[in-house]
Coordinates of C-alpha atoms in Angstrom, one line a residue:
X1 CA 22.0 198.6 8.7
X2 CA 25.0 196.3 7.3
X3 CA 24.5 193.6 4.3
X4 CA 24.6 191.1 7.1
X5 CA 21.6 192.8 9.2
X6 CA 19.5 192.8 5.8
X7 CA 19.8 189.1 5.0
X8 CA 19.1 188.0 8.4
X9 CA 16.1 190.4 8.5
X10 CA 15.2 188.6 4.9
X11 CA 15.8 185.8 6.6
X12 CA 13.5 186.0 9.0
X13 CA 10.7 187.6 7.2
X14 CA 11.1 184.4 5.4
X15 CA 10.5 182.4 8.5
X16 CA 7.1 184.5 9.7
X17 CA 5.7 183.8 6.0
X18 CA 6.0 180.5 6.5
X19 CA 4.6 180.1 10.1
X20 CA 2.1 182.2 8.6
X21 CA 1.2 179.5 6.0
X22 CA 1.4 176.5 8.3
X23 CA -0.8 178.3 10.3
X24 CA -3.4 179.0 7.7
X25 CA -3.4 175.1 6.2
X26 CA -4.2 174.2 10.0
X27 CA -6.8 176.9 10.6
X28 CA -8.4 177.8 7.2
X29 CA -10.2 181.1 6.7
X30 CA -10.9 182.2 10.0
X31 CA -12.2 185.6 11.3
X32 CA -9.9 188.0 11.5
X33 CA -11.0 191.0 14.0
X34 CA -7.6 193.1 14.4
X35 CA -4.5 192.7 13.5
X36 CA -1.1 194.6 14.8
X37 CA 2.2 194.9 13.4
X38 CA 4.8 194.9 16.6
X39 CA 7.1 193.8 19.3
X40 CA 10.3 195.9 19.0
X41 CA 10.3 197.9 15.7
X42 CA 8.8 196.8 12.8
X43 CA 9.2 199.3 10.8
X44 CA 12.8 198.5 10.7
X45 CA 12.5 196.4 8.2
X46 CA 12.2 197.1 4.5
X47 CA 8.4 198.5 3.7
X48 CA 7.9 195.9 1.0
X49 CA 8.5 192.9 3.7
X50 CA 5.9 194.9 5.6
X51 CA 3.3 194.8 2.4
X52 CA 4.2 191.4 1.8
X53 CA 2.9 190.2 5.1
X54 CA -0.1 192.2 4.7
X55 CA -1.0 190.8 1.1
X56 CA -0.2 187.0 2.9
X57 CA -2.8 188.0 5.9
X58 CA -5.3 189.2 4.2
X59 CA -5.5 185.9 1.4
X60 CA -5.4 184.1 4.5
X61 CA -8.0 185.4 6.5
X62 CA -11.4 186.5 6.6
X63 CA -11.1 190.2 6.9
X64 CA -13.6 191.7 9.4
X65 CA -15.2 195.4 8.4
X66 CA -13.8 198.0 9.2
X67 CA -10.8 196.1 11.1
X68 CA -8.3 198.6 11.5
X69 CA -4.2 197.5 11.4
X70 CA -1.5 198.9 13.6
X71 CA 2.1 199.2 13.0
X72 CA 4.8 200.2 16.0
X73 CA 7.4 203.0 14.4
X74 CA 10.3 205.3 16.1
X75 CA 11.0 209.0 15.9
X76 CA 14.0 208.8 13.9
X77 CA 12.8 206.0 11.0
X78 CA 9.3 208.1 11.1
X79 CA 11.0 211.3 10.2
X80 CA 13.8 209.8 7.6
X81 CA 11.6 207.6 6.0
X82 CA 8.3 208.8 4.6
X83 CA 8.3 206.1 1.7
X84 CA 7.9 203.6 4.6
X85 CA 4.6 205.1 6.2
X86 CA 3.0 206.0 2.3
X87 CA 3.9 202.1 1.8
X88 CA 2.5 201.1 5.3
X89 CA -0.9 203.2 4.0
X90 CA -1.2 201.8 0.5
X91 CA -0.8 198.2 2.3
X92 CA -3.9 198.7 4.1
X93 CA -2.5 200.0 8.2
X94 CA -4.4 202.5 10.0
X95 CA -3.1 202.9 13.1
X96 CA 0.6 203.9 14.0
X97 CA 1.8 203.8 17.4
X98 CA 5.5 205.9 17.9
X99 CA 7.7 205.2 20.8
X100 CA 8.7 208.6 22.5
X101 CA 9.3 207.1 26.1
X102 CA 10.9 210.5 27.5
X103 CA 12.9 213.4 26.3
X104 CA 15.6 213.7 28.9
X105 CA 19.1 212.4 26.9
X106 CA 20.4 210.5 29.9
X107 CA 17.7 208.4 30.1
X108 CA 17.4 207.9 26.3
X109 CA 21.0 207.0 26.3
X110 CA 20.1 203.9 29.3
X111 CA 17.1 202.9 26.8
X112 CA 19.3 202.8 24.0
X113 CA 17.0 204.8 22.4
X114 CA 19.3 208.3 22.2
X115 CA 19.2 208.0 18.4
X116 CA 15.5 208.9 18.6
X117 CA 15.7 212.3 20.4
X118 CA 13.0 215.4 20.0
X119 CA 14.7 216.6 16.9
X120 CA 13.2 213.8 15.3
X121 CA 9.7 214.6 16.6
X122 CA 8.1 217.3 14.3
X123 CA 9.5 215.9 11.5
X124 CA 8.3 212.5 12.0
X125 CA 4.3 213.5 12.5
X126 CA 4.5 215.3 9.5
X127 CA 5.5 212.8 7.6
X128 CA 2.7 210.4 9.6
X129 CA 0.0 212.9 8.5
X130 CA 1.2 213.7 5.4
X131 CA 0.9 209.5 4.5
X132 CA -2.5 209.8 5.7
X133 CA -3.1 208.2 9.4
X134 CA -5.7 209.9 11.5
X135 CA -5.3 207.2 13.9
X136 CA -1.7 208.2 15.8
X137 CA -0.8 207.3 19.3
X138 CA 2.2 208.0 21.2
X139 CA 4.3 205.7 23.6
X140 CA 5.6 207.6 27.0
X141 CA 7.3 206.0 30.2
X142 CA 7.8 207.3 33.8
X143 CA 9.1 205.5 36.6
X144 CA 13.0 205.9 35.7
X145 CA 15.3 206.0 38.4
X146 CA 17.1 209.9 37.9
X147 CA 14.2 210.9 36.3
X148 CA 12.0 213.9 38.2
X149 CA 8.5 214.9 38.4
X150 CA 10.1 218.2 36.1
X151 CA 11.2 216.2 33.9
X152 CA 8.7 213.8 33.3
X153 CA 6.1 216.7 33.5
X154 CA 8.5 217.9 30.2
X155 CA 8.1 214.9 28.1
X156 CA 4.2 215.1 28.4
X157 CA 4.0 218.8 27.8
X158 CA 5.8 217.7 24.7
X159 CA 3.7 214.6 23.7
X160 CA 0.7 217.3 24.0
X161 CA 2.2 219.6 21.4
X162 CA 2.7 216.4 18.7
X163 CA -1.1 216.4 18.8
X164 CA -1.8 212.7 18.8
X165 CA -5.2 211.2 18.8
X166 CA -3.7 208.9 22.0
X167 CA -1.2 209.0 24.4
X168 CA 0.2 205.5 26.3
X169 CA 1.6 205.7 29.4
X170 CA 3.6 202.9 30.7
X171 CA 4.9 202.7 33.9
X172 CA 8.7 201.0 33.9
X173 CA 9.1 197.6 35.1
X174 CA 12.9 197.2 36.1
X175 CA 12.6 193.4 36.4
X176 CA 14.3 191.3 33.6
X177 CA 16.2 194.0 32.2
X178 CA 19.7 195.2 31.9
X179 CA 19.1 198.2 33.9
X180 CA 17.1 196.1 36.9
X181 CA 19.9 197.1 39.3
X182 CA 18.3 200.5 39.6
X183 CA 15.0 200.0 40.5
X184 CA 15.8 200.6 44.3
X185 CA 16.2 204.1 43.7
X186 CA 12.7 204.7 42.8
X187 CA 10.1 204.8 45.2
X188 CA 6.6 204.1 45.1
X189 CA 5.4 207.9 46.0
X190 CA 7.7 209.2 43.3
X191 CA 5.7 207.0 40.8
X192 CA 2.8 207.6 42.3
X193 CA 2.5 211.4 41.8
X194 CA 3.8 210.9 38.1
X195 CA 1.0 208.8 37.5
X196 CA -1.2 211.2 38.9
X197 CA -0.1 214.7 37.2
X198 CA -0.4 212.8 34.0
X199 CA -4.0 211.6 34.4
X200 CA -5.0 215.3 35.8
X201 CA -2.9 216.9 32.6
X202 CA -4.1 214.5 29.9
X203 CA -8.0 215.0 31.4
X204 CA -7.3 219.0 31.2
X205 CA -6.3 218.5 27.6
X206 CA -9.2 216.4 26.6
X207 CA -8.0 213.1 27.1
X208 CA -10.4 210.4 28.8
X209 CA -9.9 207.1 29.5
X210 CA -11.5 204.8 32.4
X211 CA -10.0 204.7 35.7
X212 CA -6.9 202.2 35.6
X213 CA -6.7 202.4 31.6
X214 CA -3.2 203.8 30.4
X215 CA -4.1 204.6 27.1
X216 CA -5.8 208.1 27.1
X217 CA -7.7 209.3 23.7
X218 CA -9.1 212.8 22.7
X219 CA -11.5 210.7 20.0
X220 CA -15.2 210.2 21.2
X221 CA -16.0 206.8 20.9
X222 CA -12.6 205.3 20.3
X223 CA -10.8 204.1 23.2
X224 CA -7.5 204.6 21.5
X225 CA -5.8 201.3 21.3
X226 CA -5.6 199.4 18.2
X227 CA -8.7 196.7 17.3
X228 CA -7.0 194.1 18.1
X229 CA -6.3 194.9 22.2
X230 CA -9.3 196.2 22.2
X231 CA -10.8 192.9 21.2
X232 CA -8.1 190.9 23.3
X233 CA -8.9 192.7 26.7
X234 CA -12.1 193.6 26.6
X235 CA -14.0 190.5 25.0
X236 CA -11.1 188.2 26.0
X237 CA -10.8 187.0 22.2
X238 CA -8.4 184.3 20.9
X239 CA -5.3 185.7 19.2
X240 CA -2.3 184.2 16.8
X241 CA 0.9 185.3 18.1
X242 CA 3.3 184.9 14.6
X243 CA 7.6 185.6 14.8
X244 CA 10.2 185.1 17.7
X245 CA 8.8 184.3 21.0
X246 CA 4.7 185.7 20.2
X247 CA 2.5 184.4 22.4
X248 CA -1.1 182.7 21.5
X249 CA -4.0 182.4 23.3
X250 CA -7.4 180.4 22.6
X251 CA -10.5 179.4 24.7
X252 CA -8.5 176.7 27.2
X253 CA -4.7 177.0 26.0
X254 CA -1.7 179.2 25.8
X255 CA 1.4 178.9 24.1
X256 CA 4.8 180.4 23.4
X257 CA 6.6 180.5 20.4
X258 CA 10.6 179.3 20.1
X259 CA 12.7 182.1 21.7
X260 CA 10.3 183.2 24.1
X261 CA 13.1 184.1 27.0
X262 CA 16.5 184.1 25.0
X263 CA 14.9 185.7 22.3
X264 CA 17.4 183.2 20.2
X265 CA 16.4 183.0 16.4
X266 CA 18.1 179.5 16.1
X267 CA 15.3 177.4 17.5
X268 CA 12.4 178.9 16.0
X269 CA 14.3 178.9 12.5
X270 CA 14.9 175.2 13.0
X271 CA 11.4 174.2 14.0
X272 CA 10.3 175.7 10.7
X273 CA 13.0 174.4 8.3
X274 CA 11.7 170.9 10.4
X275 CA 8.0 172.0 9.0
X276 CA 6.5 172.1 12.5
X277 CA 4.5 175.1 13.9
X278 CA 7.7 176.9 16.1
X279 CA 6.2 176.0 19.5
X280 CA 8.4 176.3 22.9
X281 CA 5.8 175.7 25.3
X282 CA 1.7 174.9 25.7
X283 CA -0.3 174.8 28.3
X284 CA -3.9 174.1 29.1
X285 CA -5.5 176.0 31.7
X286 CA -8.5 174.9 34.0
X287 CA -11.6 177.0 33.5
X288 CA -10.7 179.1 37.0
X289 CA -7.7 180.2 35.5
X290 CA -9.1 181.3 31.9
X291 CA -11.5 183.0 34.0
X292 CA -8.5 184.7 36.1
X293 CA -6.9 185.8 33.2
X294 CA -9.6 187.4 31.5
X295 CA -10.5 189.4 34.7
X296 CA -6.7 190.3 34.9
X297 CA -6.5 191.5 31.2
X298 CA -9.6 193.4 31.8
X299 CA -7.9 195.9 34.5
X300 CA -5.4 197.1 31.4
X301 CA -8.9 198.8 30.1
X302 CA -9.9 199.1 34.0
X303 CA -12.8 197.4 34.3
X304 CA -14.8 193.8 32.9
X305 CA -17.3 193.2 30.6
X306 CA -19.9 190.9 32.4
X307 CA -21.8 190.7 29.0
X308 CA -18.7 189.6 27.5
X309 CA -17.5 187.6 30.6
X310 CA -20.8 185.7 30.1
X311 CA -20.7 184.7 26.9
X312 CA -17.3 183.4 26.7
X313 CA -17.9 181.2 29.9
X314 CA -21.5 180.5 30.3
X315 CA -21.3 182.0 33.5
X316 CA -22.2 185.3 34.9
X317 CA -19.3 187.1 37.2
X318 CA -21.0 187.2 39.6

């Protein structure tokens, strides 16, 4: 990380503080019921930006019991930087999500990600442990065009041995990226029975989750997302998207933040040096398509609420 990265990252810290505040003079102290640190790595940043937000969140808010934080880290910053996650602790996270995707080196090296190899692995749980989260998930991803079922069977046989308290799956989606050209070399039944060795492996080890659900937890009770999806799929709850292209969502609108698709700082620094809220686009949705939405979100947990469903439209779903 050059001089230049740092002052744009200072930069832009400086931005989200101040979205943050515009927010909170147009909101006041509203409920807060989950709150996650993420969208690329945040734990890039320096820890005391990190603490910072936290201390500006919580004066802001109305802090729910018992809401539980989450904060997105990699391999390689987890096991360099210990100060980071003892800082991330002492600001008040409980959750920490690490991004493995796979373990085969070609495949790292098309993610960009090569820097964050199994080396790193050990090392960084330790050091997540030895800061004091009991609440650890781990990020995998199948689906990769040159990647077999061998393979793939590898990387979770790995994840397994890291001892999380959750393992994500994600399946990969080639559209929009840079690597899109090579999603014709995978087929559906390839996918297919990668999806379905990890579901059998992860249930032999003591992993559960509903039919449909991609996150997979060994805790009774706890479905192993943070609070805050949790609260968003299954109860359909508002949320405040803050930074560079977030989202937001309310009862009958959702918006976009500036930088949404070109993920260009320039706009959404200049709506907040303008001292307006850094919105791209708003829309407000008929009552059919809330209801849509809600039902769609549900399927990331695989299945709806109809208590929930109920009382957030006044209508059974039925």
């Amino acid at each position: 990380v050059g001089k230049e990265d740092s002052q744009r990252t200072a930069a832009y810290m400086g931005k989200l503080f101040h979205e943050l505040d515009l927010y909170a003079e147009l909101l006041g102290a509203r409920r807060l019921c989950g709150f996650d640190i993420g969208g690329g790595t945040p734990s890039f940043v320096e820890a005391d930006f990190i603490a910072r937000l936290m201390q500006r969140v919580k004066a802001h808010f109305d802090w729910e019991e018992g809401n539980r934080v989450s904060i997105e880290t990699t391999p390689r910053i987890a096991a360099a930087e210990p100060e980071k996650l003892q800082a991330y602790k002492a600001a008040g996270i409980d959750r920490i999500s690490m991004g493995i995707q796979v373990i085969q080196p070609d495949l790292l090296k098309i993610l960009n990600r090569d820097s964050n190899g199994v080396e790193h692995h050990f090392q960084a749980v330790e050091n997540i442990r030895s800061a004091g989260f009991d609440d650890f998930n781990v990020d995998l991803m199948y689906g990769f065009a040159g990647q077999s079922l061998d393979s793939w069977q590898a990387t979770l046989e790995h994840a397994l041995r890291l001892d999380p308290e959750a393992i994500t799956l994600y399946r990969m989606r080639y559209k929009l990226t840079r690597i899109s050209d090579q999603a014709h070399r995978v087929t559906l039944p390839e996918v297919r029975a990668q999806a379905s060795w990890a579901k059998r492996r992860l249930a032999q080890a003591g992993y559960a989750a509903n039919p449909g659900k991609n996150t997979f937890s060994r805790v009774p009770g706890n479905c192993g997302t943070s609070d805050y999806i949790r609260r968003r799929v299954v109860d359909g709850m508002p949320y405040l998207g803050l930074g560079l292209g977030a989202q937001t969502f309310t009862h009958t609108t959702i918006s976009y933040n500036d930088g949404a698709v070109a993920k260009n700082l320039l706009p959404y620094f200049r709506s907040l040096e303008a001292g307006r809220l850094p919105l791209q686009d708003l829309y407000e949705l008929p009552l059919a398509h809330m209801m849509a939405k809600m039902i769609c979100v549900s399927f990331y947990f695989g299945e709806i609420d109809r208590c929930a469903f109920a009382s957030k439209f006044g209508l059974t779903l039925e």
